[in-house]
Short mmCIF file of C-alpha atoms in Angstrom, two decimals:
data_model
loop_
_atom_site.label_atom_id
_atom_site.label_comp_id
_atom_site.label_asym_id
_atom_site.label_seq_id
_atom_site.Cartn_x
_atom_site.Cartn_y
_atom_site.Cartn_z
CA UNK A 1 -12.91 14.00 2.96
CA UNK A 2 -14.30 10.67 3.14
CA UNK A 3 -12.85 10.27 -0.50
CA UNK A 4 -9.30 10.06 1.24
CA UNK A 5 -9.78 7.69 3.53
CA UNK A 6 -8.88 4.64 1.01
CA UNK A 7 -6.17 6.84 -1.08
CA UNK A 8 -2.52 7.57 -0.94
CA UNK A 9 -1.23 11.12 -2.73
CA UNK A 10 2.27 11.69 -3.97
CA UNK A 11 2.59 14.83 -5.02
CA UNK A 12 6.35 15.04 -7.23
CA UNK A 13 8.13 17.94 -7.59
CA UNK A 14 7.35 20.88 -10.20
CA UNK A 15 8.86 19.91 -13.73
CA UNK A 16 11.35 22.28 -14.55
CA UNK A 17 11.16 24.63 -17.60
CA UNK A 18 13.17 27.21 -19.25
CA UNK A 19 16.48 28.44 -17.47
CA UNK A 20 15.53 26.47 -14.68
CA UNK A 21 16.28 23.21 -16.72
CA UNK A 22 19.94 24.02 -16.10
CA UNK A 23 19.58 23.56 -12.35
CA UNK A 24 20.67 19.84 -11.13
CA UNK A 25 18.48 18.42 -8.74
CA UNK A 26 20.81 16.16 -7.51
CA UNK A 27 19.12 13.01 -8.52
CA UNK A 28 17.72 11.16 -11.94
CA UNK A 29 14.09 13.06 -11.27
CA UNK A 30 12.78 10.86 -14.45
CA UNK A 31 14.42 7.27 -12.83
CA UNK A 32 12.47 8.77 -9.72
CA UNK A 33 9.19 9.01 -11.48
CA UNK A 34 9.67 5.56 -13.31
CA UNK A 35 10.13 4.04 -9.77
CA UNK A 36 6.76 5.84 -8.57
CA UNK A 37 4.85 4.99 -11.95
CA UNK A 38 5.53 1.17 -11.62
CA UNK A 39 4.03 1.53 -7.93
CA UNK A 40 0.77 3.80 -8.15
CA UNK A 41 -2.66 2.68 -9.45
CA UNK A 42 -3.56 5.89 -10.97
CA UNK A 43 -1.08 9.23 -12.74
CA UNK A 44 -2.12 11.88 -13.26
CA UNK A 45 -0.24 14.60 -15.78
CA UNK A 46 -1.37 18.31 -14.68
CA UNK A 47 -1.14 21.23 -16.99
CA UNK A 48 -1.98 24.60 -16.47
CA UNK A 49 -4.50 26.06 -19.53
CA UNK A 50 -2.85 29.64 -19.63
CA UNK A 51 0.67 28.35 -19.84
CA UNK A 52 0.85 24.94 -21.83
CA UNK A 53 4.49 23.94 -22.19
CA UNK A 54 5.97 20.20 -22.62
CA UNK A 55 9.55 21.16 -21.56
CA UNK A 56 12.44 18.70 -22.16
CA UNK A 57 12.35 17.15 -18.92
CA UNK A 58 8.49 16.86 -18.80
CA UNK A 59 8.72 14.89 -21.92
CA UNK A 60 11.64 12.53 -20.59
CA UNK A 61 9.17 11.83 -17.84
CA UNK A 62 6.00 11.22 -20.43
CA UNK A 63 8.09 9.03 -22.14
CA UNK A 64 8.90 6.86 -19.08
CA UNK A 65 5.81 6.47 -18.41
CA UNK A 66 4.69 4.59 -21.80
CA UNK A 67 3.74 1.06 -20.49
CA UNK A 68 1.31 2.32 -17.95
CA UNK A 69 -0.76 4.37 -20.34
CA UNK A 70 -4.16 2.18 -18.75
CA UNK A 71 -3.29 4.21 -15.41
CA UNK A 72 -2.29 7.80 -16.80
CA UNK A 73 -4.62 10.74 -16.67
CA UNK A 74 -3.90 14.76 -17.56
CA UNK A 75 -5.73 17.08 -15.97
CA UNK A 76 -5.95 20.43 -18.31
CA UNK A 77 -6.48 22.46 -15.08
CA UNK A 78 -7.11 26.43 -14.53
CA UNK A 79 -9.63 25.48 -17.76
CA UNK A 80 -11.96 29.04 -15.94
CA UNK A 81 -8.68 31.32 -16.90
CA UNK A 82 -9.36 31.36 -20.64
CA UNK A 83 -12.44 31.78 -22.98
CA UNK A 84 -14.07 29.34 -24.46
CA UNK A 85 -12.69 29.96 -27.91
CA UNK A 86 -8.79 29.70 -26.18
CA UNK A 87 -9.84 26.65 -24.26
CA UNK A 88 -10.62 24.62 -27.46
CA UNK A 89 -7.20 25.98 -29.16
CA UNK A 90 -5.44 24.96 -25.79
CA UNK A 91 -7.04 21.64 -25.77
CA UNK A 92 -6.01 20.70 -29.33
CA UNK A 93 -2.64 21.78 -28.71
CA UNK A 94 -2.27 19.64 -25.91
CA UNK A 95 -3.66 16.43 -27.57
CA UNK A 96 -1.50 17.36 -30.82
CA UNK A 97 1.32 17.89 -28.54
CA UNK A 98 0.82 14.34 -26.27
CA UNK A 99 0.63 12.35 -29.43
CA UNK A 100 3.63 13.90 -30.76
CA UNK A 101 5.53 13.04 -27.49
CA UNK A 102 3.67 9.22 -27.06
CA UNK A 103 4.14 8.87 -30.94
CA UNK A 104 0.14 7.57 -31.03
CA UNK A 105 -2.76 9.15 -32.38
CA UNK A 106 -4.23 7.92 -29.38
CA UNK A 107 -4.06 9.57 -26.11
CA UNK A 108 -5.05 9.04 -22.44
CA UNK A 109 -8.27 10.83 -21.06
CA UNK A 110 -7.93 14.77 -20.61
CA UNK A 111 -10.05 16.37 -17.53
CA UNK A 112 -10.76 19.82 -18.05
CA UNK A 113 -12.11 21.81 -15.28
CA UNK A 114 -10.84 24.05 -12.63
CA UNK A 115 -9.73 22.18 -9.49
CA UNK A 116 -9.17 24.68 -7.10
CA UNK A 117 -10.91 26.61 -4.35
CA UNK A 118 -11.23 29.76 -6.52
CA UNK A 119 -14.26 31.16 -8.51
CA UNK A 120 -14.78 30.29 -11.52
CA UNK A 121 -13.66 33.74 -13.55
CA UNK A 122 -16.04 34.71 -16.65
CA UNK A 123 -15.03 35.45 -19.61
CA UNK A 124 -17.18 38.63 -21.88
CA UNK A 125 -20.18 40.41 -21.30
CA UNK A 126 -22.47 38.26 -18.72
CA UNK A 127 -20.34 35.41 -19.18
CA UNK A 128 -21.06 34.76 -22.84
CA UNK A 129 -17.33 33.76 -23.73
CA UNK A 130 -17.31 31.42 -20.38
CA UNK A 131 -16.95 27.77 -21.14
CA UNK A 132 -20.24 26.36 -19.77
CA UNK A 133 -20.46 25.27 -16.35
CA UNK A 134 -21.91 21.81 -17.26
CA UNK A 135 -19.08 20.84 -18.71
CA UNK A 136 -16.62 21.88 -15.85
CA UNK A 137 -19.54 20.54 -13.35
CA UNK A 138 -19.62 17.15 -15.53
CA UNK A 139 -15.55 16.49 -15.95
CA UNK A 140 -15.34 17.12 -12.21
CA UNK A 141 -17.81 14.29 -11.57
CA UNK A 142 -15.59 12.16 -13.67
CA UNK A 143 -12.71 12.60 -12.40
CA UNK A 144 -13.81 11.96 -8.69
CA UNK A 145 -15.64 9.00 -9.72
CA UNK A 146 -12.62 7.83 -10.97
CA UNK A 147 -10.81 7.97 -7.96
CA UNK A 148 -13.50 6.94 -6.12
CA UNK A 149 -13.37 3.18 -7.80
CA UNK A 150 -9.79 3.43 -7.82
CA UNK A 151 -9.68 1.19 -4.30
CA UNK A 152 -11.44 -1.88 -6.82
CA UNK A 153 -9.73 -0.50 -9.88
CA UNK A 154 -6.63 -1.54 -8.17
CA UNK A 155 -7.27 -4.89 -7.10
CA UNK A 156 -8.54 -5.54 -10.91
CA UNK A 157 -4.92 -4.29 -12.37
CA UNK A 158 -3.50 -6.74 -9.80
CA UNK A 159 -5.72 -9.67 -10.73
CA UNK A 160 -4.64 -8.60 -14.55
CA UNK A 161 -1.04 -8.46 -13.46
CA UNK A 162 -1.31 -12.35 -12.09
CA UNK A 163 -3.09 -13.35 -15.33
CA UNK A 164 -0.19 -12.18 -17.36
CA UNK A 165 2.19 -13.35 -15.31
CA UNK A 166 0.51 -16.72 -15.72
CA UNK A 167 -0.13 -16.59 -19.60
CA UNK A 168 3.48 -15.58 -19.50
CA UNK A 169 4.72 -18.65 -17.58
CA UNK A 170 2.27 -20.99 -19.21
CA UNK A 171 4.20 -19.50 -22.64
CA UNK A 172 7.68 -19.87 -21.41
CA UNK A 173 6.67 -23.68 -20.83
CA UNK A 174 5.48 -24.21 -24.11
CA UNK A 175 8.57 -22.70 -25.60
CA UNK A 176 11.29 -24.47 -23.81
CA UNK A 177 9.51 -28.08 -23.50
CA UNK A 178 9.22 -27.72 -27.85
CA UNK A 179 12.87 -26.58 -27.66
CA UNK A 180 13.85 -29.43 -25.52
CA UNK A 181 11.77 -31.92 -27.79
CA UNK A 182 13.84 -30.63 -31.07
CA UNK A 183 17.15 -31.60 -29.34
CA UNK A 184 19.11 -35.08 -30.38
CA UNK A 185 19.54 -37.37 -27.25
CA UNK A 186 23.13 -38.47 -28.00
CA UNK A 187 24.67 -36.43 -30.86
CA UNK A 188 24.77 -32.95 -32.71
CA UNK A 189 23.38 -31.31 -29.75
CA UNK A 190 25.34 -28.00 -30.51
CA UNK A 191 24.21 -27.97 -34.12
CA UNK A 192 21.05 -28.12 -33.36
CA UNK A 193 20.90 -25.89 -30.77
CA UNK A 194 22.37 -23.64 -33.58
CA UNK A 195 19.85 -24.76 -35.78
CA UNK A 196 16.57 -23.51 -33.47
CA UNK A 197 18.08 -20.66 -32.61
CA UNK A 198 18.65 -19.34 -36.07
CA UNK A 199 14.94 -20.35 -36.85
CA UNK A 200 13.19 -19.02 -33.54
CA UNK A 201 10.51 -17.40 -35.30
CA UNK A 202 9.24 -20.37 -37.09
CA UNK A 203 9.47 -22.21 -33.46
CA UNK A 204 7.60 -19.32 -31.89
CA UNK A 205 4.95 -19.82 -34.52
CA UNK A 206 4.80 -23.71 -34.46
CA UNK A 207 4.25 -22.99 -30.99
CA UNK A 208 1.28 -20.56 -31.13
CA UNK A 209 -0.09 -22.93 -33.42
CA UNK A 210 0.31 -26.20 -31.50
CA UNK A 211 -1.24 -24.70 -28.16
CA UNK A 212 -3.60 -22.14 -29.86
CA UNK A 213 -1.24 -19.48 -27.65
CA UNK A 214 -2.20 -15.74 -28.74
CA UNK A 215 0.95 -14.05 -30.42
CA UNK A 216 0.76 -11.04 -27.59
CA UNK A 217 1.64 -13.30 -24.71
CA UNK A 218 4.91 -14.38 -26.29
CA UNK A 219 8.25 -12.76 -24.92
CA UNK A 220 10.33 -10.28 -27.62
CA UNK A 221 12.19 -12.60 -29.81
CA UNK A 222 15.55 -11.40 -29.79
CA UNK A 223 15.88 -10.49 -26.34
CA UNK A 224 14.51 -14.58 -25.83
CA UNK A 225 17.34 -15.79 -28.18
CA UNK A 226 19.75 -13.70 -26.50
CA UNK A 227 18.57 -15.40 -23.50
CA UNK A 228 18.83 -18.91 -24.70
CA UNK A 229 21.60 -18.41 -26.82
CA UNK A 230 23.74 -19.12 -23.05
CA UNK A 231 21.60 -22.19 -21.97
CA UNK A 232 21.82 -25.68 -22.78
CA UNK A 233 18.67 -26.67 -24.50
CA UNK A 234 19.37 -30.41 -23.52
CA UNK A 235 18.67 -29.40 -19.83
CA UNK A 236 15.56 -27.69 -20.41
CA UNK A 237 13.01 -29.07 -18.36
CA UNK A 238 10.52 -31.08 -20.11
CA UNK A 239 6.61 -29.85 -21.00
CA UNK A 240 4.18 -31.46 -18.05
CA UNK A 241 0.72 -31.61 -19.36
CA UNK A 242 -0.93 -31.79 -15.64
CA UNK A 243 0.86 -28.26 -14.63
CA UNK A 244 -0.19 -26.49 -17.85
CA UNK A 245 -3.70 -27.80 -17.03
CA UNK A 246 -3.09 -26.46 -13.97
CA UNK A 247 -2.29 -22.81 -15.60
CA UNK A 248 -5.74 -23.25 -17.89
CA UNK A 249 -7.46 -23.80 -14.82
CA UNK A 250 -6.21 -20.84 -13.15
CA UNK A 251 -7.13 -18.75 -15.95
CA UNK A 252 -10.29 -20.18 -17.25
CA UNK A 253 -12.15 -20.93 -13.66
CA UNK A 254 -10.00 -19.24 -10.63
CA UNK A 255 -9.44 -15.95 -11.96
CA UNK A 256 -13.12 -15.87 -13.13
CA UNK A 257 -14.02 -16.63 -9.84
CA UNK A 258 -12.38 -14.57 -7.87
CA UNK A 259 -12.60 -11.33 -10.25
CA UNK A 260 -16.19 -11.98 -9.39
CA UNK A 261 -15.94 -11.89 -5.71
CA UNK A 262 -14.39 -8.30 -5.78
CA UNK A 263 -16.61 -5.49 -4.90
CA UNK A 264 -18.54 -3.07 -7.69
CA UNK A 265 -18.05 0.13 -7.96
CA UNK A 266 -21.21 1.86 -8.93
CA UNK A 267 -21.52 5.32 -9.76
CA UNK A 268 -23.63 6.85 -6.79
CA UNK A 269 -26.83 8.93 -9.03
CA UNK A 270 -28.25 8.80 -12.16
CA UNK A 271 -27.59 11.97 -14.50
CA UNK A 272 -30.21 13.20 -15.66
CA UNK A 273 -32.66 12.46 -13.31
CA UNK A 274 -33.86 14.38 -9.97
CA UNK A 275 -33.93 12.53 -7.24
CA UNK A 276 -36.82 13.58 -4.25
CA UNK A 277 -36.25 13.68 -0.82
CA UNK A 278 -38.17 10.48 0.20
CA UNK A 279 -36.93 8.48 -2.60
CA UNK A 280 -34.14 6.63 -0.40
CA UNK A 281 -32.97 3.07 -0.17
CA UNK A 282 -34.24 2.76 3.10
CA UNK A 283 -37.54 3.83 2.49
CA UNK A 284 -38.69 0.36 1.15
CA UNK A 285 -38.74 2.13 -2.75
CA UNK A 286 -37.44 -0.99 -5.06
CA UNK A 287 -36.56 1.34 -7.52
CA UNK A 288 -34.97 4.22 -5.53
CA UNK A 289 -31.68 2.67 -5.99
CA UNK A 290 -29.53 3.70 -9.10
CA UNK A 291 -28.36 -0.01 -9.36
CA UNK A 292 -31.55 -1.53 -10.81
CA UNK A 293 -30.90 -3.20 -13.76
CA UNK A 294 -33.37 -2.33 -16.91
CA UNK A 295 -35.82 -4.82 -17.94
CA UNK A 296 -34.57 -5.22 -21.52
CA UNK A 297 -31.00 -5.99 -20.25
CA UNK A 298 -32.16 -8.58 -18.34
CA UNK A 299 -34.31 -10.15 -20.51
CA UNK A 300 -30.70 -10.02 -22.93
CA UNK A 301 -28.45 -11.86 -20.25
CA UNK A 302 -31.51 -14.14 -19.95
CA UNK A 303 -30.62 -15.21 -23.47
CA UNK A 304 -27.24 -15.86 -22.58
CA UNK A 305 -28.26 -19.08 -20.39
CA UNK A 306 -26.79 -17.45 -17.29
CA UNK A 307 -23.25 -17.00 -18.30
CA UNK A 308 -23.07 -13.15 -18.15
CA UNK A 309 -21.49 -12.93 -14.91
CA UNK A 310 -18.76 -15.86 -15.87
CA UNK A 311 -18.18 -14.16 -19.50
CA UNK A 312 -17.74 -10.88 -17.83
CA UNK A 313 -14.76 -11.98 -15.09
CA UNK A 314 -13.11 -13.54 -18.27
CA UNK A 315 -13.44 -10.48 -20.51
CA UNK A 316 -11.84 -8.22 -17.38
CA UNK A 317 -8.52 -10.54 -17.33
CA UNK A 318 -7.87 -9.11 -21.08
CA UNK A 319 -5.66 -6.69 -21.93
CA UNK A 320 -8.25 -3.94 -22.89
CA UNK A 321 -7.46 -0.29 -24.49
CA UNK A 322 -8.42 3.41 -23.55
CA UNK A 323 -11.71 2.76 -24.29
CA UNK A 324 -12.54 -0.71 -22.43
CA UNK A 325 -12.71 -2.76 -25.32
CA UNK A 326 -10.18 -6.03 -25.91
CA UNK A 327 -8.63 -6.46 -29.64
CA UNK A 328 -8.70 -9.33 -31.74
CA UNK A 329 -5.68 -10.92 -30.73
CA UNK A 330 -6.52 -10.32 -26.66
CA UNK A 331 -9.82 -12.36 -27.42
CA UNK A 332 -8.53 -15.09 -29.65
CA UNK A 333 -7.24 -17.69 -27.23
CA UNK A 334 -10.58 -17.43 -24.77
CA UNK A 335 -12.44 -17.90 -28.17
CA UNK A 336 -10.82 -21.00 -29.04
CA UNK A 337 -10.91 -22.34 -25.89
CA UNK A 338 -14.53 -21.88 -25.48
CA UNK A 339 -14.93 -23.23 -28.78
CA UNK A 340 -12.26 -26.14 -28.17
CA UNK A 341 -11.38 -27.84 -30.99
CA UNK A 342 -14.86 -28.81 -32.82
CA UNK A 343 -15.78 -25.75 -34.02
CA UNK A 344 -13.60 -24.84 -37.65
CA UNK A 345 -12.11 -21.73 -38.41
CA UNK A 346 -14.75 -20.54 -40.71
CA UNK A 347 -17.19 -20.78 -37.64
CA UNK A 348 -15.29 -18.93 -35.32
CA UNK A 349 -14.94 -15.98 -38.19
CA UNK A 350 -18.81 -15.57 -39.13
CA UNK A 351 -18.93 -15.69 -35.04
CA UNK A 352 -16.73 -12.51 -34.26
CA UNK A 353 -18.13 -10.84 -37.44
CA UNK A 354 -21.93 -11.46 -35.82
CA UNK A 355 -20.48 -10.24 -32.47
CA UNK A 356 -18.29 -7.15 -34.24
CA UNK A 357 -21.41 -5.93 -35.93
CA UNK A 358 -19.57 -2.66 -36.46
CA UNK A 359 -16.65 -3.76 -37.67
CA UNK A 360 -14.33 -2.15 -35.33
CA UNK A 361 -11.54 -5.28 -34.76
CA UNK A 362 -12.67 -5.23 -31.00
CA UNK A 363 -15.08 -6.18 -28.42
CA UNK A 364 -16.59 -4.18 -25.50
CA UNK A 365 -17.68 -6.56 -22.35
CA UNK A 366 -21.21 -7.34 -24.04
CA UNK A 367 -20.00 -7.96 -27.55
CA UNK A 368 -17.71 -10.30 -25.66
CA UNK A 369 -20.29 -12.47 -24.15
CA UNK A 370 -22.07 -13.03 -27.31
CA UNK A 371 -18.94 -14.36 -28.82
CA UNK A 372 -18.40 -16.60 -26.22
CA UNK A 373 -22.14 -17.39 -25.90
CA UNK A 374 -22.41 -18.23 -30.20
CA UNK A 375 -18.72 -19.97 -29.37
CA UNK A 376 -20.67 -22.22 -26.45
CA UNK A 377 -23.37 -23.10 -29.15
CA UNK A 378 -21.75 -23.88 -31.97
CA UNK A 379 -19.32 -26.34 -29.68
CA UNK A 380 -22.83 -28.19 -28.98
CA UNK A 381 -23.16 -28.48 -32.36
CA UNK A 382 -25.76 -25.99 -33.37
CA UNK A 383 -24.91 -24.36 -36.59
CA UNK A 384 -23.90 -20.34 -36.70
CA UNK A 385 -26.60 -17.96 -37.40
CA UNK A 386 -26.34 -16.12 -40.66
CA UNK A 387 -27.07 -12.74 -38.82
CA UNK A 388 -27.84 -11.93 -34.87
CA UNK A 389 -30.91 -12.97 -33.80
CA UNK A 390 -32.41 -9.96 -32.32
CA UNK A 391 -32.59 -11.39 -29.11
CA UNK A 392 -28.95 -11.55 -28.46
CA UNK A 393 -28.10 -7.89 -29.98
CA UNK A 394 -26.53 -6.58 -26.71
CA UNK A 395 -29.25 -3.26 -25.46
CA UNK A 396 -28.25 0.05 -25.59
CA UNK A 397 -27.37 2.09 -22.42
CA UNK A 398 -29.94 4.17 -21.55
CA UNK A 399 -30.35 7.66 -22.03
CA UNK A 400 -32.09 10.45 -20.21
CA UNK A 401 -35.51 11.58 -21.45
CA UNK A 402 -35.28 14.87 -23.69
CA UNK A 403 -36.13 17.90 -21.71
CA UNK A 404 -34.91 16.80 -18.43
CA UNK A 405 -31.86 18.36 -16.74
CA UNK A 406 -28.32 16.94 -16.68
CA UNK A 407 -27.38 17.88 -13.73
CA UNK A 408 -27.30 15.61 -10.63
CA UNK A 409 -27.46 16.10 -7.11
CA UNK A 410 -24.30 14.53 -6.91
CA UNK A 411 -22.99 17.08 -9.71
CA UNK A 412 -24.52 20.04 -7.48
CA UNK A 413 -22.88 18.18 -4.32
CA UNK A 414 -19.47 18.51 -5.68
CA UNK A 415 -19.75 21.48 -7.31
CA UNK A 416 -16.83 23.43 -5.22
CA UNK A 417 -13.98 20.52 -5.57
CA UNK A 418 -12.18 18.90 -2.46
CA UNK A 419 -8.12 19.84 -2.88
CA UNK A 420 -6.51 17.26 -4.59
#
């Protein structure tokens, strides 16, 4: 399958349950998944709907694997085996039973379906207890889109790993040239060494403040006072202004840049919508391709002078959640900075209220650039709105007219899944 070309499947070993838990493999099977978690681009938990069970070495393993919860997946598979009725009692056990084991109300992304080369069974008379085959049709597609961008979801979790190795670094600096500045030049040197390390937090914080640093990017502080607690503070190399400026550009201009020149992945189809024969991209149809942006979403980047594209590679070096949306804290610094140091405090909260119209305490991408676009204005020097203007409320996504059918070709292409 063409699909496999560009991937690379490990397939572990069955978790062991029951009596068999007794058995020693001969090897640390949850060290073993750690190693493999920290090296693949995508995880994926499978459970089988007629026989959920979290044993104790299954939830060892979960836990390991809390850290990477942007790149883990469960698959709720065998979904066909079970009514409909059982399916949504099996589902909400599962999610009760993952949040229990993550300790988070939040959970990673659950595909139900049946992903196997069997027929679908069917549950009462004519099917009338079967769970709908949209829905199985529908998580299917989502799932193989997924691991069909996984080749450029990849190379973005790369990119993010540089950027927080960099904002990482670029802390570090800050912390050790301020620690280095505290010290005496002749005497007292061990008191005061004492003296900073008994009050790291209030260093850690005079930091952040100094160099507008977000708090998420600094290290834990006891493990970092551990750390120093064996070093000479004295011999700390000094703060250099021209290789921190060298770290802002990085982050601000090269990691744009090149986030940018990676590839798009673009879901082949539109749901909802039939498409003919003829209507190909070769057949000289400007609209027969399902990238074509809408006319009201242009017309909204339009207002953004241009800078969609540049707010866009910045928003995707964030740490982002489940959902694809950046917190507060991940969007501070790139605030300020785009603000720099004209724009007052006051400002920059009446901006993220305009641009978190539903008060959620995050951003998604196009929320984003309006932040950054109001933050771009008010640096100028033009004064912030007391509501959105209409023009820069980010569009909608589309949705299907009423009446037409969900299902794609695509959807009817993959309707008997590839093994995976």
């Amino acid at each position: 399958a063409p699909i496999l070309e560009q991937l690379t499947i490990v397939d572990t070993p069955g978790i062991l349950s029951g009596e068999k838990q007794r058995i020693a493999r001969g090897y640390d099977f949850t060290q073993v998944a750690r190693w493999f978690a920290e090296r693949s681009d995508l995880i994926l938990l499978l459970f089988d709907a007629h026989k959920l069970d979290i044993s104790d070495e299954f939830q060892r393993v979960i836990e390991v694997l809390q850290g990477h919860g942007d790149k883990v997946r469960c698959v709720l598979n065998k979904a066909d085996q079970v009514d409909q009725q059982r399916l949504l009692r099996v589902y909400g056990a599962l999610m009760w039973s993952l949040g229990k084991v993550l300790k988070t109300p939040e959970v990673m992304r659950v595909y139900l379906g049946s992903f196997w080369s069997q027929p679908r069974q069917q549950h009462g008379e004519d099917g009338a207890g079967s769970t709908p085959e949209a829905l199985f049709d529908a998580e299917e597609r989502d799932l193989l889109d997924e691991l069909r961008a996984l080749p450029q979801h990849a190379a973005v979790r790369k990119v993010n790993e540089l950027v927080k190795r960099a904002r990482l670094a670029k802390v570090h600096a800050c912390l050790l040239g301020h620690l280095r500045d505290k010290m005496p030049t002749v005497f007292g040197m061990d008191k005061k060494q004492r003296e900073l390390l008994d009050n790291m937090g209030e260093n850690f914080r005079e930091v952040q403040r100094k160099y507008h640093l977000p708090p998420g990017d600094f290290p834990p502080l006891d493990a970092f006072v551990r750390q120093c607690a064996e070093r000479k503070f004295a011999k700390f190399p000094s703060l250099k202004t021209r290789e921190l400026q060298d770290i802002d550009d990085l982050l601000s201009k090269d990691i744009p840049a090149l986030m940018a020149a990676l590839p798009k992945h673009t879901r082949p189809g539109i749901p909802g919508l039939e498409a003919s024969a003829s209507a190909s991209v070769s057949s000289g149809n400007p609209f027969a391709s399902a990238s074509v942006t809408p006319i009201a979403r242009l017309q909204w980047e339009e207002q953004l002078q241009g800078c969609k594209a540049e707010y866009d590679a910045v928003f995707a070096t964030l740490s982002l959640d489940s959902t694809g949306r950046a917190s507060g804290a991940s969007c501070m610094a790139p605030l300020q900075k785009q603000a720099s140091l004209g724009v007052s405090q006051q400002a920059l909260r009446a901006i993220w209220d305009l641009a978190d119209a539903s008060n959620a305490g995050s951003l998604d991408a196009d929320q984003f650039a309006v932040a950054m676009h109001l933050c771009a204005l008010a640096k100028a020097g033009e004064p912030v709105p007391a509501t959105l203007p209409d023009a820069l409320v980010p569009p909608s996504p589309g949705k299907a007219p009423s009446g037409q059918s969900s299902t794609s070709p695509q959807a009817n292409a993959i309707r008997n899944p590839a093994t995976v």
